PDB file of C-alpha atoms in Angstrom:
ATOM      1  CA  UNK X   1       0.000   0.000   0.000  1.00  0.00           C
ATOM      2  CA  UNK X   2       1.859   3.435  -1.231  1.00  0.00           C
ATOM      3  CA  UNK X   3      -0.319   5.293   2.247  1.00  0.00           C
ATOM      4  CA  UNK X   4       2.592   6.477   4.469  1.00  0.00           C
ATOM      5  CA  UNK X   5       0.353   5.575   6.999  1.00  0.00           C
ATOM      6  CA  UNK X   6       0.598   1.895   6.368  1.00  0.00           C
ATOM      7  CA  UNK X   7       3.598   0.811   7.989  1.00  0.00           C
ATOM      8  CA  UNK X   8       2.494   2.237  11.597  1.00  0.00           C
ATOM      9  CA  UNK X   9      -0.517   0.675  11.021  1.00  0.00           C
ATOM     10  CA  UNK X  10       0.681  -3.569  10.165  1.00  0.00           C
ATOM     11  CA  UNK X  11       3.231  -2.752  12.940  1.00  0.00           C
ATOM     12  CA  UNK X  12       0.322  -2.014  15.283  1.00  0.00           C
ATOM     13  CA  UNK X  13      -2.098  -5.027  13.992  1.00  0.00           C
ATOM     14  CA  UNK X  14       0.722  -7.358  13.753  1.00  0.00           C
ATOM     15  CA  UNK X  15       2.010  -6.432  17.660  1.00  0.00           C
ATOM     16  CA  UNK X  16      -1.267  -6.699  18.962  1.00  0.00           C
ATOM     17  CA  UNK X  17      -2.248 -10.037  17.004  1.00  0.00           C
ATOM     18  CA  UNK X  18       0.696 -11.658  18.179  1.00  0.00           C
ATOM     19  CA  UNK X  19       0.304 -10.362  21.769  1.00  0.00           C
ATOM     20  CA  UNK X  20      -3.567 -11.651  21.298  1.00  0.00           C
ATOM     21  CA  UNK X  21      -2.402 -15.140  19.829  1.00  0.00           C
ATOM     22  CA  UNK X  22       0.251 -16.096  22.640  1.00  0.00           C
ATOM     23  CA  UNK X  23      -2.328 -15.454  25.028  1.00  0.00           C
ATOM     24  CA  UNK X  24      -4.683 -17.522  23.663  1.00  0.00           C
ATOM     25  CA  UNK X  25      -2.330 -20.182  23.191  1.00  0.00           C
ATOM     26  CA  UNK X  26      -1.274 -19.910  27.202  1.00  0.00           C
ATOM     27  CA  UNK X  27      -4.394 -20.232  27.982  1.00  0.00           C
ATOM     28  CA  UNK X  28      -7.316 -22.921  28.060  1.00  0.00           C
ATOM     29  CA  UNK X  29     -10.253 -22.110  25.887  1.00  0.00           C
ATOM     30  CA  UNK X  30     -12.628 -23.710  23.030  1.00  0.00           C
ATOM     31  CA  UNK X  31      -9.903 -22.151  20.503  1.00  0.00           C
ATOM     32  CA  UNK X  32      -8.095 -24.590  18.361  1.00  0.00           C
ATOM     33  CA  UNK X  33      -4.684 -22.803  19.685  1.00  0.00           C
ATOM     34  CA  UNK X  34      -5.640 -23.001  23.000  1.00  0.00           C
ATOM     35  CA  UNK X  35      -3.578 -25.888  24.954  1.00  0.00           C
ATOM     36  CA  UNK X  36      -6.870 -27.710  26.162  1.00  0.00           C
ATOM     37  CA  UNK X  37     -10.726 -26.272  27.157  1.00  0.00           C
ATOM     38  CA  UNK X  38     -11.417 -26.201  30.259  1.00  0.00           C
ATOM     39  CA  UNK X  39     -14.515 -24.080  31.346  1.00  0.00           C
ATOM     40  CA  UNK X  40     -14.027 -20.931  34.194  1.00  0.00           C
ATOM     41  CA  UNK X  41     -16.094 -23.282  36.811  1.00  0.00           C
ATOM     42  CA  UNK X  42     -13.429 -26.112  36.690  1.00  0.00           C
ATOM     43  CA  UNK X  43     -10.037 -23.817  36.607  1.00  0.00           C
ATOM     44  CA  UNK X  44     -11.089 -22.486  39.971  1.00  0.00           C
ATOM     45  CA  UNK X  45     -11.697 -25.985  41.259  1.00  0.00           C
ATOM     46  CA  UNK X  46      -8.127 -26.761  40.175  1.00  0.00           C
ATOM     47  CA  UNK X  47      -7.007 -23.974  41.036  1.00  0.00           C
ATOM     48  CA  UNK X  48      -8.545 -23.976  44.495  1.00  0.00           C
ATOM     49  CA  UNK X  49      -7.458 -27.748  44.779  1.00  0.00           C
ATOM     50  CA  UNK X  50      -3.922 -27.616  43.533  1.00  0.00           C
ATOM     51  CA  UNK X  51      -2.616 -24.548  44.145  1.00  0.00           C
ATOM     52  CA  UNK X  52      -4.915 -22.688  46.943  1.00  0.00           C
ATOM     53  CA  UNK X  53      -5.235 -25.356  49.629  1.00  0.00           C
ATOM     54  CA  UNK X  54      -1.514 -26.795  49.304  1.00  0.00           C
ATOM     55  CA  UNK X  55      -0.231 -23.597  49.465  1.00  0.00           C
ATOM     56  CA  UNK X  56      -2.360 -23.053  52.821  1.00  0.00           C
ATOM     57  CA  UNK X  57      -0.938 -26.381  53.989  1.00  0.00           C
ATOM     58  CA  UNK X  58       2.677 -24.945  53.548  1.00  0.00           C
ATOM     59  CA  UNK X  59       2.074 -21.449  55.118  1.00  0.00           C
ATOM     60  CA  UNK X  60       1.613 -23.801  57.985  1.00  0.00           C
ATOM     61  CA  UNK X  61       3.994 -25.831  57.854  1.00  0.00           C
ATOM     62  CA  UNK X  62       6.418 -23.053  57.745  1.00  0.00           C
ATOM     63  CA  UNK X  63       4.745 -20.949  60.978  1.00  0.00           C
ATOM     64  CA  UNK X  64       7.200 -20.683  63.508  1.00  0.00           C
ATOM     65  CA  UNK X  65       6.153 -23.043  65.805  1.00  0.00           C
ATOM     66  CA  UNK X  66       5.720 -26.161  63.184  1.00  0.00           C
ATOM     67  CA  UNK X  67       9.539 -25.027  62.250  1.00  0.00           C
ATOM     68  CA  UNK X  68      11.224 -27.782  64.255  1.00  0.00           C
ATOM     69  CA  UNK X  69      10.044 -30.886  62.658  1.00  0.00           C
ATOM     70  CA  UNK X  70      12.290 -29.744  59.476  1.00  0.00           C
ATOM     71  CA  UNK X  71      15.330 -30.157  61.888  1.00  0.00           C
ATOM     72  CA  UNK X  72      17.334 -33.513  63.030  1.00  0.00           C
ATOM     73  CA  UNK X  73      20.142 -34.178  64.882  1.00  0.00           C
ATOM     74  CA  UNK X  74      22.817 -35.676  62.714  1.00  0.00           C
ATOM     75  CA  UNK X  75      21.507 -33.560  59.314  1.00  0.00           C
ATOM     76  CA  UNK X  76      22.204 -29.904  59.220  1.00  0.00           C
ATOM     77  CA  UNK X  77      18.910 -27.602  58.936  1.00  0.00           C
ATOM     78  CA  UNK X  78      17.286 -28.407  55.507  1.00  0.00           C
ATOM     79  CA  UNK X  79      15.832 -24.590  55.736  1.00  0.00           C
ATOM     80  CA  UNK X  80      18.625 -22.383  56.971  1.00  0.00           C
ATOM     81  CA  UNK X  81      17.189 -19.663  58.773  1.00  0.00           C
ATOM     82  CA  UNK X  82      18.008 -16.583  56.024  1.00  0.00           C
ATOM     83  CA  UNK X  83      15.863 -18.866  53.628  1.00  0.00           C
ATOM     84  CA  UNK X  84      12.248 -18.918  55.508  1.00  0.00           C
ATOM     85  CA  UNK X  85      11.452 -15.875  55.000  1.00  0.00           C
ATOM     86  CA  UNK X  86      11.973 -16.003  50.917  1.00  0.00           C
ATOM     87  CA  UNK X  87      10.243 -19.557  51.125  1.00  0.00           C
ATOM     88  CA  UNK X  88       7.230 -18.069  53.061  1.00  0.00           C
ATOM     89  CA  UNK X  89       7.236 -14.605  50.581  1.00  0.00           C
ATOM     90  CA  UNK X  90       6.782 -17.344  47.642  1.00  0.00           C
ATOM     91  CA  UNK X  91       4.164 -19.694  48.735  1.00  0.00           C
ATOM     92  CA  UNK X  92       2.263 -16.188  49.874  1.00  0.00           C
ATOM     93  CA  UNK X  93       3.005 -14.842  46.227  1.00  0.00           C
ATOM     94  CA  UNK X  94       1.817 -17.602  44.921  1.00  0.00           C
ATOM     95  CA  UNK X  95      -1.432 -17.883  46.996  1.00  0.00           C
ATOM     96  CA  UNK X  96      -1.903 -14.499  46.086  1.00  0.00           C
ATOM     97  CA  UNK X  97      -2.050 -15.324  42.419  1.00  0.00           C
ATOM     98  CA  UNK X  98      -3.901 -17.598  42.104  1.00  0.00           C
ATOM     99  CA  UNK X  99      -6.481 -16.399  44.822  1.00  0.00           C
ATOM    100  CA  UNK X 100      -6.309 -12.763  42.450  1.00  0.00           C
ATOM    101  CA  UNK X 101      -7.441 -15.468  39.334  1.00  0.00           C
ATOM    102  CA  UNK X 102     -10.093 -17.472  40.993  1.00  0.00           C
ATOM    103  CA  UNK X 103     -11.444 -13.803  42.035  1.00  0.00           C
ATOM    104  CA  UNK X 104     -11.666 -12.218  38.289  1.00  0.00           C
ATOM    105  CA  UNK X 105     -12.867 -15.862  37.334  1.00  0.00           C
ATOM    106  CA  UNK X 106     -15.776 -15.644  39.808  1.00  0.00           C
ATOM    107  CA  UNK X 107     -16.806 -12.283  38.640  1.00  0.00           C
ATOM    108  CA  UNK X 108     -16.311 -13.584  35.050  1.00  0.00           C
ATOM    109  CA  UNK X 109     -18.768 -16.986  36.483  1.00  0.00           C
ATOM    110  CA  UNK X 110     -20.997 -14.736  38.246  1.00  0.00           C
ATOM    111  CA  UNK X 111     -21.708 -12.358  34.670  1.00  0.00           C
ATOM    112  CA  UNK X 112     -21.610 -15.213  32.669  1.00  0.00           C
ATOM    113  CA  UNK X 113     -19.018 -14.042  30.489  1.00  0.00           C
ATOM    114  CA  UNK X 114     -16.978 -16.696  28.589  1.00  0.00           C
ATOM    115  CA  UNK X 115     -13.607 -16.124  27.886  1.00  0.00           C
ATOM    116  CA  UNK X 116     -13.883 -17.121  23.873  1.00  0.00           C
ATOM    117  CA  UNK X 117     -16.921 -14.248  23.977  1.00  0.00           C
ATOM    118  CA  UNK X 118     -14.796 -11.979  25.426  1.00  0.00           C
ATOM    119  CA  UNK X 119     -11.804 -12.437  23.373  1.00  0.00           C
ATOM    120  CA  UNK X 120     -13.588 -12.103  20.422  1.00  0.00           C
ATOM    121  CA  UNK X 121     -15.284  -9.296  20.873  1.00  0.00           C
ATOM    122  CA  UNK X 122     -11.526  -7.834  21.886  1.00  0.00           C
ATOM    123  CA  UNK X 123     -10.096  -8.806  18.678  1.00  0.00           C
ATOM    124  CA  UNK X 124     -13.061  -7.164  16.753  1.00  0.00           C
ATOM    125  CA  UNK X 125     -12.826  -3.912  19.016  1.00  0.00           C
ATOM    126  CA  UNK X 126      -9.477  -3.556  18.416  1.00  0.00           C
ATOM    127  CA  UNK X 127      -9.199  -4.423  14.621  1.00  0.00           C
ATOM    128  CA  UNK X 128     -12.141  -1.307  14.605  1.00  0.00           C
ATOM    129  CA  UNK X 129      -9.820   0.942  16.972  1.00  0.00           C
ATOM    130  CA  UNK X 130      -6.396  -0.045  15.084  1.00  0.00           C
ATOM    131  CA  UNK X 131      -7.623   0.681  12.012  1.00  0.00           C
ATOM    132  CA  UNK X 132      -9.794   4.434  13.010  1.00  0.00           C
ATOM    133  CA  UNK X 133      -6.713   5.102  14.917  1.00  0.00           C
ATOM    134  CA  UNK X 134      -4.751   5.088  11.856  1.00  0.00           C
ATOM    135  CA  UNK X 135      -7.432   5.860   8.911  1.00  0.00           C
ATOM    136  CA  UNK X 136     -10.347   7.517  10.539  1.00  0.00           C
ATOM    137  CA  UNK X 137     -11.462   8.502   7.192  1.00  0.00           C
ATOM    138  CA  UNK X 138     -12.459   4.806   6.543  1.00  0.00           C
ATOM    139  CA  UNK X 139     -16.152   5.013   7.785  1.00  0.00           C
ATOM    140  CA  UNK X 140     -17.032   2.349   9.888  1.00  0.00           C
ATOM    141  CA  UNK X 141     -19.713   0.123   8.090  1.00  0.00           C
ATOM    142  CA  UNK X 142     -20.727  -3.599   9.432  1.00  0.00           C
ATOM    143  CA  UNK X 143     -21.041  -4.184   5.290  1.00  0.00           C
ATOM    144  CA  UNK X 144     -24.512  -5.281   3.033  1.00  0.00           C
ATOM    145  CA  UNK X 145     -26.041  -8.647   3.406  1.00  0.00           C
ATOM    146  CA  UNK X 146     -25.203 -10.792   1.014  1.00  0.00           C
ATOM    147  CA  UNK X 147     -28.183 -13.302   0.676  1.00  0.00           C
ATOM    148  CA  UNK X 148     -26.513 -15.231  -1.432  1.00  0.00           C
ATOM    149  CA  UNK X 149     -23.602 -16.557   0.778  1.00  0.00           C
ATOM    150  CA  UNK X 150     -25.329 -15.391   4.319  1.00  0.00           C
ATOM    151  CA  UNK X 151     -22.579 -13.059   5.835  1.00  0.00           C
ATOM    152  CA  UNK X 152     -22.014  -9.471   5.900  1.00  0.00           C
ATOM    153  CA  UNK X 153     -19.895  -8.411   3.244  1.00  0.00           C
ATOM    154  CA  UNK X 154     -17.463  -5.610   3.034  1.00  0.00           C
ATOM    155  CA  UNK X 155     -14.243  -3.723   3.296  1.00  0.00           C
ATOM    156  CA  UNK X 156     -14.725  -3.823   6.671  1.00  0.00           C
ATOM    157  CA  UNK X 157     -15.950  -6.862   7.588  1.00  0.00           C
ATOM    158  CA  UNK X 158     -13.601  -8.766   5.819  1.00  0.00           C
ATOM    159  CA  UNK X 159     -10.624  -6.640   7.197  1.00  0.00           C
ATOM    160  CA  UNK X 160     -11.996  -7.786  10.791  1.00  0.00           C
ATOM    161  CA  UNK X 161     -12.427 -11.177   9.629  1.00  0.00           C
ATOM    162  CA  UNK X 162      -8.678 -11.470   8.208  1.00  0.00           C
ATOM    163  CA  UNK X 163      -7.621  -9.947  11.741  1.00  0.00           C
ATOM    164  CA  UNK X 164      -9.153 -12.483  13.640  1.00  0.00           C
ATOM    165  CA  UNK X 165      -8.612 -15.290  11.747  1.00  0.00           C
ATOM    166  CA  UNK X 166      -4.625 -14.172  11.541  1.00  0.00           C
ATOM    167  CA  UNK X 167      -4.646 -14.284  15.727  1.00  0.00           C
ATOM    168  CA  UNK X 168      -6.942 -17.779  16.049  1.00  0.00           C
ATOM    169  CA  UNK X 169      -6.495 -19.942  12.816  1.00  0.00           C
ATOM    170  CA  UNK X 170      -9.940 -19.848  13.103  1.00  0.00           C
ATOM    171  CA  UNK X 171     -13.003 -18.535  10.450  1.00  0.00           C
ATOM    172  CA  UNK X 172     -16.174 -16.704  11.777  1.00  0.00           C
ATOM    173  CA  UNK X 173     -18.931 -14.636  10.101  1.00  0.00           C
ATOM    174  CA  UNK X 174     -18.166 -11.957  13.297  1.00  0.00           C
ATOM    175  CA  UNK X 175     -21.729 -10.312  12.345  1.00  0.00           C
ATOM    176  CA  UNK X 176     -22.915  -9.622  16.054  1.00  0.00           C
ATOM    177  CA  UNK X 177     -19.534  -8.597  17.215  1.00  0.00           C
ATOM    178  CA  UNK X 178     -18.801  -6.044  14.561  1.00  0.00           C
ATOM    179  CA  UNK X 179     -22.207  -4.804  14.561  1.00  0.00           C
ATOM    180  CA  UNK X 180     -22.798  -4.548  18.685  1.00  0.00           C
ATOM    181  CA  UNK X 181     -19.441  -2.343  18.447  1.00  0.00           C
ATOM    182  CA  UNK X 182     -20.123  -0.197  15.652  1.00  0.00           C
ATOM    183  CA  UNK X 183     -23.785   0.236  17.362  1.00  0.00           C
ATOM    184  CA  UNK X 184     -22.563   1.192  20.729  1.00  0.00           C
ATOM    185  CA  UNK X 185     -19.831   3.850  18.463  1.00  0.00           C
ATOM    186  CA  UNK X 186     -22.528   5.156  16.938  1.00  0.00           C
ATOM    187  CA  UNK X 187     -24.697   5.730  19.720  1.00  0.00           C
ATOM    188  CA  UNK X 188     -22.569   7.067  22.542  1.00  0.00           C
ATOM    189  CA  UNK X 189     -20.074   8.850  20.100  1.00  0.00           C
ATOM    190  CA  UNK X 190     -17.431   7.662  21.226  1.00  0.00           C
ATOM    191  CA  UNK X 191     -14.262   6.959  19.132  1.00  0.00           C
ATOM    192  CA  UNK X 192     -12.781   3.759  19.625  1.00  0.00           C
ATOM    193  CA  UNK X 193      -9.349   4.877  20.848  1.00  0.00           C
TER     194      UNK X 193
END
């Protein structure tokens, strides 16, 4: 493209996409990239059960008074004393964590918000914002229906669709997503920046 503006713009599409796609791939989720699914309900079980409660059972173990039974006569300390405190400071970083998790995935739970909704409504947002940001002479347009092949068809539409399936390997119509967003634009004039 001979727009001066292009090279700003693929630098911030590409950065974001690939910041986007590792997270996805980190994470569990119904996408294809996604290491496994695993709904919001059962990661705070696991997290609660494998991480939360043994990490309780450790602050424990390491309270002063349970100290002792780490100790015996003929071996010298396992723990030397310097080395508690950064033990306890990591099992209560760790705690911390995860309790922090379980706490946005119980809000998440509680609104009934799933994570592949969420994300792709983020990837459609900020295709929209990238791309304003950069050429905010492009009107934003959720396309015509095209009866024919059942999608929304457009400049714009298919620019959103290329972003997102870049960032998931994965093909959707995006209709309601672009649509919602360009609605809620319209109406509260607001710019997407």
């Amino acid at each position: 493209m001979d727009d001066p503006r292009f090279p700003a713009f693929w630098d911030t599409i590409s950065q974001r996409g690939r910041t986007m796609r590792a997270k996805i791939e980190a994470m569990p989720s119904s996408f294809e990239i996604a290491p496994f699914d695993k709904s919001l309900t059962k990661r705070v079980e696991w997290l609660t059960r494998n991480v939360v409660s043994p990490c309780e059972k450790l602050e424990a173990a390491f309270l002063d008074q349970s100290l002792p039974n780490f100790e015996h006569w003929e071996i010298n300390s396992i723990f030397p004393a310097e080395s508690i405190d950064g033990i306890r400071q990591a099992i209560g970083d760790l705690k911390q964590r995860a309790d922090g998790l379980i706490a946005t995935m119980q809000v998440e739970i509680g609104q009934d918000i799933s994570h592949n909704s969420e994300i792709k409504f983020t990837i459609v947002f900020d295709a929209l914002a990238d791309l304003h940001q950069h050429f905010p002479e492009i009107p934003l347009s959720r396309g015509n229906w095209d009866s024919e092949i059942g999608e929304m068809v457009g400049i714009l539409p298919a620019y959103v669709r290329r972003v997102y399936f870049e960032i998931t390997g994965e093909d959707d119509q995006l209709n309601v997503q672009i649509q919602d967003i360009i609605r809620d634009q319209r109406k509260n004039q607001r710019t997407l920046s």
